[in-house]
Coordinates of C-alpha atoms and ligand atoms in Angstrom, one line a residue:
X15 CA 45.0 28.9 -8.3
X16 CA 42.3 26.3 -8.0
X17 CA 42.2 26.3 -4.2
X18 CA 41.6 30.0 -4.1
X19 CA 38.9 30.1 -6.7
X20 CA 37.1 27.3 -4.8
X21 CA 37.2 29.4 -1.7
X22 CA 35.9 32.3 -3.6
X23 CA 33.0 30.3 -4.8
X24 CA 32.1 28.8 -1.4
X25 CA 32.2 32.3 0.1
X26 CA 29.9 33.8 -2.4
X27 CA 27.5 30.8 -2.3
X28 CA 27.2 31.2 1.5
X29 CA 26.5 34.9 1.3
X30 CA 24.2 34.9 -1.7
X31 CA 22.0 31.8 -1.5
X32 CA 20.0 33.2 1.5
X33 CA 19.9 36.6 -0.1
X34 CA 18.3 35.3 -3.2
X35 CA 15.9 33.0 -1.5
X36 CA 14.6 35.9 0.5
X37 CA 14.8 38.4 -2.3
X38 CA 11.2 38.7 -3.4
X39 CA 9.8 38.6 0.1
X40 CA 12.4 41.1 1.4
X41 CA 11.3 43.6 -1.1
X42 CA 7.7 43.1 -0.2
X43 CA 6.7 42.0 -3.7
X44 CA 4.2 39.3 -4.3
X45 CA 4.1 38.0 -7.9
X46 CA 0.6 39.3 -8.7
X47 CA 0.8 42.8 -7.3
X48 CA 0.4 45.8 -9.5
X49 CA 3.6 47.6 -8.8
X50 CA 4.3 51.2 -9.0
X51 CA 7.3 52.5 -11.0
X52 CA 9.2 53.3 -7.8
X53 CA 8.9 49.7 -6.7
X54 CA 10.3 48.4 -9.9
X55 CA 13.2 50.8 -9.6
X56 CA 13.8 49.6 -6.1
X57 CA 13.9 46.0 -7.4
X58 CA 16.1 46.9 -10.3
X59 CA 18.7 48.6 -8.1
X60 CA 18.8 45.8 -5.6
X61 CA 19.4 43.4 -8.5
X62 CA 22.2 45.6 -10.0
X63 CA 23.9 45.5 -6.7
X64 CA 23.6 41.8 -6.4
X65 CA 24.7 41.0 -10.0
X66 CA 27.7 43.2 -9.6
X67 CA 28.8 41.9 -6.2
X68 CA 32.5 41.2 -6.6
X69 CA 34.5 38.3 -5.5
X70 CA 38.0 39.0 -4.0
X71 CA 41.2 37.8 -5.6
X72 CA 44.2 36.6 -3.6
X73 CA 46.0 40.0 -3.9
X74 CA 43.0 41.8 -2.5
X75 CA 41.7 43.2 -5.8
X76 CA 37.9 43.1 -6.3
X77 CA 36.8 41.3 -9.4
X78 CA 33.7 40.0 -11.1
X79 CA 33.1 36.3 -11.7
X80 CA 31.6 36.5 -15.2
X81 CA 29.9 33.1 -15.1
X82 CA 28.3 34.1 -11.8
X83 CA 27.1 37.4 -13.4
X84 CA 25.4 35.4 -16.2
X85 CA 23.8 33.0 -13.7
X86 CA 22.5 35.9 -11.6
X87 CA 21.2 37.7 -14.7
X88 CA 19.3 34.5 -15.5
X89 CA 17.8 34.5 -12.0
X90 CA 16.9 38.2 -12.1
X91 CA 15.2 37.6 -15.5
X92 CA 13.2 34.8 -14.0
X93 CA 12.1 37.0 -11.2
X94 CA 11.1 39.8 -13.6
X95 CA 9.0 37.5 -15.7
X96 CA 7.3 36.1 -12.7
X97 CA 6.5 39.5 -11.3
X98 CA 5.3 40.8 -14.6
X99 CA 2.6 38.1 -14.8
X100 CA -0.8 39.5 -14.2
X101 CA 0.5 43.1 -14.3
X102 CA -1.8 45.5 -16.2
X103 CA 1.1 47.7 -17.4
X104 CA 3.2 46.5 -20.3
X105 CA 6.7 47.0 -19.2
X106 CA 7.9 49.3 -16.4
X107 CA 9.7 52.5 -17.2
X108 CA 13.4 52.8 -16.3
X109 CA 14.2 49.2 -16.7
X110 CA 15.1 49.2 -20.4
X111 CA 18.9 49.2 -20.2
X112 CA 18.9 46.9 -17.2
X113 CA 16.7 44.3 -18.9
X114 CA 18.7 44.5 -22.2
X115 CA 21.9 43.8 -20.3
X116 CA 20.4 41.0 -18.2
X117 CA 18.9 39.4 -21.2
X118 CA 22.2 39.5 -23.1
X119 CA 24.1 37.8 -20.3
X120 CA 21.4 35.4 -19.3
X121 CA 21.5 34.0 -22.8
X122 CA 24.8 32.3 -22.0
X123 CA 23.1 30.4 -19.2
X124 CA 20.3 29.1 -21.5
X125 CA 19.9 25.4 -21.3
X126 CA 17.9 22.8 -23.3
X127 CA 15.6 20.1 -21.8
X128 CA 18.6 17.9 -20.9
X129 CA 20.6 20.7 -19.3
X130 CA 23.0 21.5 -22.2
X131 CA 24.0 25.1 -22.8
X132 CA 22.6 26.2 -26.1
X133 CA 23.8 29.9 -26.4
X134 CA 27.5 29.8 -25.3
X135 CA 28.5 32.3 -28.0
X136 CA 26.0 34.9 -26.7
X137 CA 24.1 35.4 -29.9
X138 CA 20.4 35.8 -29.9
X139 CA 20.3 32.7 -32.0
X140 CA 21.3 29.4 -30.5
X141 CA 24.9 28.3 -31.3
X142 CA 23.6 25.7 -33.8
X143 CA 21.3 28.2 -35.5
X144 CA 24.1 30.8 -35.6
X145 CA 26.4 28.2 -37.3
X146 CA 23.8 27.9 -40.1
X147 CA 23.5 31.6 -40.5
X148 CA 27.2 32.2 -40.6
X149 CA 28.1 29.2 -42.7
X150 CA 28.2 31.0 -46.2
X151 CA 30.8 33.4 -44.8
X152 CA 32.9 31.2 -42.5
X153 CA 33.1 28.3 -45.0
X154 CA 36.8 27.8 -45.7
X155 CA 38.3 27.9 -49.2
X156 CA 39.2 24.7 -51.0
X157 CA 42.9 25.0 -50.4
X158 CA 42.5 25.1 -46.7
X159 CA 40.2 22.1 -46.5
X160 CA 42.3 20.1 -48.9
X161 CA 43.6 16.9 -47.3
X162 CA 47.3 17.5 -48.3
X163 CA 47.2 21.0 -46.7
X164 CA 45.5 19.7 -43.5
X165 CA 48.0 16.8 -43.2
X166 CA 50.8 19.3 -43.5
X167 CA 49.2 21.4 -40.8
X168 CA 48.9 18.4 -38.5
X169 CA 52.7 18.0 -38.0
X170 CA 55.3 20.8 -37.4
X171 CA 57.5 19.1 -40.0
X172 CA 54.8 20.0 -42.6
X173 CA 54.3 23.7 -41.7
X174 CA 56.7 25.0 -44.3
X175 CA 55.0 23.0 -47.0
X176 CA 51.6 24.3 -45.9
X177 CA 52.8 27.9 -46.0
X178 CA 54.3 27.3 -49.5
X179 CA 50.9 26.0 -50.7
X180 CA 49.3 29.2 -49.5
X181 CA 51.9 31.4 -51.0
X182 CA 51.6 29.6 -54.4
X183 CA 47.8 29.4 -54.3
X184 CA 47.9 28.9 -58.1
X185 CA 44.7 27.7 -59.6
X186 CA 42.7 28.6 -56.5
X187 CA 39.4 30.6 -56.7
X188 CA 41.2 33.7 -55.4
X189 CA 43.9 33.9 -58.0
X190 CA 43.8 37.6 -58.2
X191 CA 44.3 38.6 -54.6
X192 CA 47.3 38.0 -52.4
X193 CA 46.8 35.8 -49.4
X194 CA 48.9 36.8 -46.3
X195 CA 50.4 34.5 -43.8
X196 CA 51.7 35.4 -40.4
X197 CA 53.4 32.9 -38.0
X198 CA 53.6 34.1 -34.4
X199 CA 53.1 33.3 -30.7
X200 CA 50.3 35.2 -29.1
X201 CA 50.5 37.1 -25.8
X202 CA 46.9 36.8 -24.7
X203 CA 45.0 33.5 -24.9
X204 CA 45.5 29.9 -25.7
X205 CA 43.8 28.4 -28.7
X206 CA 40.2 27.0 -28.2
X207 CA 41.6 23.5 -27.8
X208 CA 43.6 24.9 -24.9
X209 CA 46.9 23.6 -26.4
X210 CA 49.0 26.5 -27.5
X211 CA 49.8 30.2 -28.0
X212 CA 51.2 29.4 -31.4
X213 CA 49.3 30.8 -34.4
X214 CA 49.3 30.7 -38.2
X215 CA 47.1 33.5 -39.4
X216 CA 46.0 33.4 -43.0
X217 CA 44.2 36.4 -44.4
X218 CA 42.3 36.2 -47.6
X219 CA 41.0 39.6 -48.8
X220 CA 38.2 40.0 -51.3
X221 CA 36.5 36.6 -51.5
X222 CA 33.2 36.7 -53.3
X223 CA 30.2 35.3 -51.4
X224 CA 27.2 33.3 -52.8
X225 CA 25.2 36.5 -52.8
X226 CA 27.9 38.5 -54.6
X227 CA 29.1 40.4 -51.4
X228 CA 32.8 40.8 -51.0
X229 CA 34.3 39.5 -47.8
X230 CA 37.7 39.2 -46.1
X231 CA 38.5 36.0 -44.2
X232 CA 40.8 36.0 -41.2
X233 CA 41.7 32.3 -40.5
X234 CA 43.8 31.4 -37.5
X235 CA 45.3 27.9 -37.0
X236 CA 46.6 26.7 -33.7
X237 CA 50.3 26.0 -34.2
X238 CA 52.9 24.0 -32.2
X239 CA 55.6 26.4 -31.1
X240 CA 59.2 25.2 -31.0
X241 CA 59.3 25.4 -27.2
X242 CA 56.3 23.2 -26.8
X243 CA 56.5 19.5 -25.9
X244 CA 56.0 17.2 -29.0
X245 CA 53.0 15.1 -29.5
X246 CA 50.4 17.7 -28.6
X247 CA 47.5 17.6 -31.0
X248 CA 46.7 21.2 -32.0
X249 CA 43.2 21.2 -33.5
X250 CA 41.7 24.7 -33.4
X251 CA 41.0 26.8 -36.4
X252 CA 39.2 30.2 -35.8
X253 CA 37.6 32.4 -38.4
X254 CA 36.5 36.0 -38.5
X255 CA 34.8 37.2 -41.7
X256 CA 34.2 40.8 -42.6
X257 CA 31.6 41.3 -45.2
X258 CA 31.2 44.6 -47.0
X259 CA 27.9 45.5 -48.6
X260 CA 27.4 48.5 -50.7
X261 CA 24.2 49.7 -49.1
X262 CA 25.5 49.4 -45.5
X263 CA 27.9 51.7 -43.7
X264 CA 29.1 49.1 -41.3
X265 CA 30.7 45.8 -42.5
X266 CA 29.0 42.6 -41.2
X267 CA 31.2 40.4 -39.0
X268 CA 30.7 36.6 -38.6
X269 CA 32.7 34.3 -36.2
X270 CA 33.4 30.6 -36.1
X271 CA 35.7 28.2 -34.4
X272 CA 36.5 24.8 -35.9
X273 CA 38.2 21.7 -34.5
X274 CA 40.2 19.5 -36.9
X275 CA 38.9 16.1 -36.5
X276 CA 40.4 12.9 -38.0
X277 CA 38.0 10.3 -39.2
X278 CA 39.0 7.0 -37.6
X279 CA 38.1 4.9 -40.7
X280 CA 39.4 7.0 -43.6
X281 CA 42.1 9.1 -41.8
X282 CA 40.6 12.2 -43.5
X283 CA 40.7 15.4 -41.5
X284 CA 37.5 17.4 -41.3
X285 CA 36.8 20.8 -39.9
X286 CA 33.9 20.6 -37.4
X287 CA 32.4 23.9 -36.2
X288 CA 32.4 24.0 -32.4
X289 CA 29.0 25.7 -32.5
X290 CA 27.3 22.5 -33.7
X291 CA 28.9 20.4 -30.9
X292 CA 26.7 19.4 -27.9
X293 CA 29.5 20.6 -25.6
X294 CA 30.7 23.7 -27.4
X295 CA 34.1 24.7 -26.0
X296 CA 34.0 28.2 -27.5
X297 CA 33.0 31.3 -25.7
X298 CA 31.4 34.6 -26.6
X299 CA 33.7 36.1 -29.2
X300 CA 32.3 39.6 -28.7
X301 CA 33.6 39.7 -25.1
X302 CA 37.0 40.4 -26.6
X303 CA 36.4 41.2 -30.3
X304 CA 34.9 44.6 -29.8
X305 CA 36.2 46.0 -33.1
X306 CA 35.6 42.8 -35.1
X307 CA 39.0 41.9 -36.2
X308 CA 41.5 42.4 -33.4
X309 CA 44.9 43.9 -34.0
X310 CA 47.7 41.4 -33.8
X311 CA 50.3 42.1 -31.1
X312 CA 52.6 39.1 -31.1
X313 CA 54.8 38.0 -28.3
X314 CA 57.1 36.5 -30.8
X315 CA 57.2 36.2 -34.6
X316 CA 58.3 33.0 -36.4
X317 CA 60.0 32.2 -39.7
X318 CA 61.4 29.0 -41.1
X319 CA 65.1 28.1 -40.7
X320 CA 66.9 26.3 -43.6
X321 CA 65.7 23.0 -42.4
X322 CA 62.1 24.2 -42.5
X323 CA 61.6 24.4 -38.8
X324 CA 60.0 27.4 -37.0
X325 CA 62.4 29.8 -35.5
X326 CA 62.3 33.2 -33.9
X327 CA 62.1 36.0 -36.5
X328 CA 62.5 39.8 -36.3
X329 CA 59.4 41.4 -34.9
X330 CA 59.2 44.2 -37.5
X331 CA 57.2 42.3 -40.2
X332 CA 55.8 44.2 -43.2
X333 CA 52.9 41.7 -43.2
X334 CA 52.0 42.7 -39.7
X335 CA 51.8 46.3 -40.7
X336 CA 49.7 45.5 -43.8
X337 CA 47.3 43.5 -41.7
X338 CA 47.0 46.2 -39.0
X339 CA 46.1 48.7 -41.6
X340 CA 43.6 46.4 -43.2
X341 CA 41.9 45.8 -39.8
X342 CA 41.9 49.4 -38.8
X343 CA 40.3 50.4 -42.2
X344 CA 37.1 48.4 -41.6
X345 CA 35.6 50.9 -39.2
X346 CA 32.9 50.0 -36.8
X347 CA 31.5 46.5 -37.5
X348 CA 28.0 45.2 -37.3
X349 CA 28.4 42.0 -35.2
X350 CA 25.6 40.1 -36.9
X351 CA 23.3 38.3 -34.4
X352 CA 24.7 40.2 -31.4
X353 CA 22.7 42.8 -29.4
X354 CA 25.7 45.2 -29.2
X355 CA 23.8 48.1 -27.4
X356 CA 22.9 45.6 -24.6
X357 CA 26.5 45.5 -23.6
X358 CA 26.3 49.0 -22.3
X359 CA 28.5 52.1 -22.7
X360 CA 32.2 52.1 -23.6
X361 CA 35.2 52.5 -21.3
X362 CA 36.4 56.0 -21.4
X363 CA 33.3 57.9 -22.4
X364 CA 34.3 61.3 -23.6
X365 CA 31.3 63.3 -22.4
X366 CA 32.2 62.6 -18.8
X367 CA 35.9 63.4 -18.6
X368 CA 36.4 63.4 -14.8
X369 CA 38.0 66.3 -13.1
X370 CA 41.5 66.3 -11.8
X371 CA 40.5 65.5 -8.3
X372 CA 39.1 62.1 -9.5
X373 CA 42.5 61.1 -11.0
X374 CA 44.2 62.5 -7.8
X375 CA 42.0 60.3 -5.5
X376 CA 42.6 57.2 -7.6
X377 CA 46.4 57.7 -7.7
X378 CA 46.6 59.2 -4.2
X379 CA 49.5 57.2 -2.8
X380 CA 51.7 58.3 -5.7
X381 CA 51.3 62.0 -5.2
X382 CA 51.6 62.8 -8.9
X383 CA 52.1 66.3 -10.2
X384 CA 49.2 68.3 -11.6
X385 CA 50.7 68.0 -15.1
X386 CA 50.8 64.3 -14.7
X387 CA 47.2 64.1 -13.4
X388 CA 46.1 66.2 -16.4
X389 CA 47.9 64.0 -18.9
X390 CA 46.1 60.9 -17.5
X391 CA 42.8 62.7 -17.4
X392 CA 43.0 63.7 -21.1
X393 CA 44.0 60.2 -22.1
X394 CA 40.7 58.9 -20.7
X395 CA 38.6 59.9 -23.8
X396 CA 38.8 56.5 -25.5
X397 CA 35.3 57.1 -27.0
X398 CA 36.6 59.9 -29.2
X399 CA 37.7 57.1 -31.5
X400 CA 36.1 53.9 -30.2
X401 CA 32.5 55.3 -30.8
X402 CA 33.3 55.0 -34.5
X403 CA 35.4 51.8 -34.5
X404 CA 33.7 49.7 -31.8
X405 CA 32.8 50.7 -28.2
X406 CA 34.8 49.0 -25.5
X407 CA 31.7 47.9 -23.7
X408 CA 31.1 45.1 -21.1
X409 CA 33.2 43.3 -20.0
X410 CA 36.1 45.4 -21.5
X411 CA 36.6 47.8 -18.6
X412 CA 35.7 45.3 -15.8
X413 CA 38.2 43.3 -13.7
X414 CA 37.2 39.7 -14.0
X415 CA 38.4 36.8 -12.0
X416 CA 38.6 35.0 -15.3
X417 CA 41.4 37.4 -16.5
X418 CA 43.8 35.6 -14.2
X419 CA 43.2 32.2 -15.8
X420 CA 42.3 33.2 -19.4
X421 CA 45.2 35.6 -20.2
X422 CA 48.8 34.5 -20.3
X423 CA 49.9 37.5 -18.3
X424 CA 46.8 37.7 -16.1
X425 CA 45.7 41.1 -17.6
X426 CA 42.8 41.7 -19.9
X427 CA 43.1 43.1 -23.4
X428 CA 42.1 46.6 -22.4
X429 CA 44.4 46.7 -19.4
X430 CA 47.3 45.4 -21.6
X431 CA 46.6 47.9 -24.4
X432 CA 46.7 50.7 -21.9
X433 CA 49.6 49.6 -19.7
X434 CA 51.8 48.7 -22.7
X435 CA 51.2 52.3 -24.0
X436 CA 49.5 51.1 -27.3
X437 CA 46.3 53.1 -26.4
X438 CA 45.5 55.9 -26.8
X439 CA 47.7 55.9 -29.9
X440 CA 50.7 58.1 -29.9
X441 CA 50.5 59.0 -26.1
X442 CA 53.5 60.2 -24.2
X443 CA 52.6 58.8 -20.8
X444 CA 55.2 57.4 -18.5
X445 CA 55.0 53.8 -17.2
X446 CA 53.4 55.0 -13.9
X447 CA 50.9 57.2 -15.7
X448 CA 49.8 54.3 -17.9
X449 CA 49.2 52.1 -14.9
X450 CA 47.2 54.9 -13.3
X451 CA 45.3 55.5 -16.5
X452 CA 44.0 51.9 -16.5
X453 CA 43.1 52.3 -12.8
X454 CA 41.2 55.5 -13.5
X455 CA 39.4 54.0 -16.5
X456 CA 38.3 50.9 -14.7
X457 CA 37.3 52.9 -11.6
X458 CA 35.3 55.3 -13.7
X459 CA 33.6 52.5 -15.5
X460 CA 32.7 50.2 -12.6
X461 CA 34.0 50.8 -9.1
X462 CA 33.4 47.3 -7.6
X463 CA 33.9 48.5 -4.1
X464 CA 31.4 51.3 -4.2
X465 CA 29.1 49.8 -6.8
X466 CA 29.2 53.0 -8.9
X467 CA 30.4 54.0 -12.3
X468 CA 29.3 54.9 -15.8
X469 CA 28.3 51.3 -16.4
X470 CA 26.0 51.4 -13.3
X471 CA 24.6 54.8 -14.4
X472 CA 23.7 53.3 -17.7
X473 CA 22.1 50.2 -16.1
X474 CA 20.0 52.7 -14.1
X475 CA 18.9 54.4 -17.3
X476 CA 21.0 57.5 -16.9
Ligands
HEC9 C1 39.4 36.2 -24.3 C2 39.5 37.0 -25.5 C3 39.0 36.4 -26.8 C4 37.9 35.7 -27.1 C5 36.8 35.4 -26.2 C6 38.0 35.4 -28.5 N1 39.1 35.9 -29.0 FE1 39.7 35.7 -31.0 N2 41.4 36.8 -30.6 C7 41.8 37.3 -29.3 C8 43.1 37.9 -29.4 C9 43.8 38.6 -28.3 C10 43.4 37.9 -30.8 C11 44.7 38.5 -31.4 C12 45.7 37.4 -31.8 C13 46.2 36.6 -30.7 O1 46.8 37.1 -29.8 O2 45.9 35.4 -30.7 C14 42.4 37.1 -31.4 C15 42.4 36.8 -32.8 C16 41.5 36.1 -33.5 C17 41.5 35.8 -34.9 C18 42.6 36.3 -35.9 C19 42.0 37.6 -36.5 C20 42.0 38.8 -35.5 O3 40.9 39.2 -35.1 O4 43.1 39.2 -35.1 C21 40.4 35.1 -35.2 C22 40.1 34.5 -36.5 C23 39.7 34.9 -33.9 N3 40.4 35.5 -32.9 C24 38.5 34.2 -33.8 C25 37.7 34.2 -32.6 C26 36.4 33.5 -32.5 C27 35.7 32.8 -33.7 C28 36.0 33.7 -31.2 C29 34.7 33.2 -30.6 C30 34.3 31.8 -30.9 C31 37.1 34.4 -30.5 N4 38.1 34.7 -31.4 C32 37.0 34.7 -29.2 C33 41.0 37.2 -28.2 C34 39.8 36.5 -28.0
HEC10 C1 43.0 58.2 -31.8 C2 42.0 57.1 -31.8 C3 41.9 56.2 -30.6 C4 41.8 56.5 -29.3 C5 41.7 57.9 -28.6 C6 41.8 55.2 -28.6 N1 41.9 54.2 -29.5 FE1 41.9 52.2 -29.0 N2 42.0 51.7 -31.0 C7 42.1 52.6 -32.0 C8 42.3 51.9 -33.3 C9 42.4 52.5 -34.7 C10 42.3 50.5 -33.0 C11 42.5 49.3 -33.9 C12 41.2 48.8 -34.4 C13 41.3 47.6 -35.2 O1 42.4 47.3 -35.7 O2 40.4 46.8 -35.3 C14 42.2 50.4 -31.5 C15 42.1 49.3 -30.8 C16 42.0 49.1 -29.4 C17 41.9 47.9 -28.7 C18 42.0 46.5 -29.3 C19 40.7 46.2 -30.1 C20 39.6 45.7 -29.3 O3 38.6 45.5 -29.9 O4 39.7 45.4 -28.1 C21 41.8 48.2 -27.4 C22 41.7 47.3 -26.2 C23 41.8 49.7 -27.3 N3 41.9 50.2 -28.6 C24 41.7 50.4 -26.1 C25 41.6 51.7 -26.0 C26 41.5 52.5 -24.8 C27 41.3 51.8 -23.4 C28 41.6 53.8 -25.1 C29 41.5 55.0 -24.1 C30 42.5 55.0 -23.1 C31 41.7 53.9 -26.5 N4 41.7 52.6 -27.1 C32 41.7 55.1 -27.2 C33 42.0 54.0 -31.9 C34 42.0 54.7 -30.7

């Protein structure tokens, strides 16, 4: 919907530009004043309201434009730094959470002297510095960077041969552990090169790192699906590595996207980390990967037919089960380089289970029975588990305008997991109750119309 999103942008620019220009003056704050706490709080709350001002989608739903949120956080941070200059106090009380959040989002709007974004991945290090830090753990094994394997992967006619090389893996460094391969079509997002939902996932458990630590590598190749037009050049390869260290409770997680790039002179295919490119096409992995490795919920599974071409397979794959169990067993990861607490509280926090009247008001037109309302209400305690496997923090519970364009079916991960009935695990909710559960969770987290919710409470230090 390009026309609509343009209108959205024009509208918000018209409303907000004057607002921002007048902002400091309107609050009566001159940069060198010594401000009282109450004035800081007043400034903070005005900024929260501004940053979380929704745009409206074509169907009337309120949503946040995440790029705009990051840009506004950058502006707010600039204001803060300017106001702090010449202040006698160190840092004002009650702004800690707000500043942590604003800093974490403003990072993604950081630009260098020639205007290029340097922190697109949202780590405290620049993308290029992060690439250096992560390199020992996201470096791919010899078999994967071998030219015969990469040539096979560059043409659907070679896929079967590539998979056979992985299954054989004789003589490779990891002779003792079994590599797993899963071929599927995803239901959520296109590959980073924007070409396909097709995936070849290769999981290599128990690699040994340079420093002796054991790590599992999850490597996902973009794959041409049988229904896709021919001649598209699928280039992405994405990696999540989970590193277990004896002295640490939480496994370390490192991320990297690569693009397969053919050398025009030699014809060799190299894997170039997107993080070192001046125009990095990758986005913040932690926006979606809240639990490190995400469970795989394929749209369609593939196998090879007798001629070696991809074909639809049964969706009950033993490999899928093994991988789900492996991912779930990691527990809460430490996303190295990411200020996780700055992303705020989780969706569905258990210490504030709302009362029945809240669920009733959200689902009012449906007139659900009291039993139904209670079932929904009790299902809202996502934190009961997610506190220990990875909080579903910002932007997990937030409706974003980006969802519409990013996700195949226009719904975020969290919304999909709830509406499909996958979360909470083993629930007996009806279709209608699941839809209402998502409504309740997102309203409880951030009610964009009213500007309230557990996320706002947290920003305000509550
Ligand atoms: C918009 C959401 C989103 C973002 C952002 C995202 N991913 Fe993913 N990723 C997914 C989903 C969903 C899956 C599950 C498999 C599928 O459907 O493709 C996945 C799966 C993966 C896998 C396979 C292992 C696993 O976790 O299941 C890797 C590797 C991966 N992503 C790497 C990355 C890297 C590296 C980044 C950042 C540079 C990133 N992803 C950013 C949504 C995202
Ligand atoms: C009984 C424990 C439990 C409860 C309660 C629970 N989850 Fe989960 N959830 C899990 C496990 C286990 C995983 C898989 C983690 C993995 O494989 O990395 C998961 C994964 C997810 C994922 C995908 C992983 C990610 O990082 O995004 C989403 C989304 C999710 N849960 C949403 C919810 C929501 C929303 C609720 C509340 C309505 C909820 N869950 C309640 C245990 C739970």
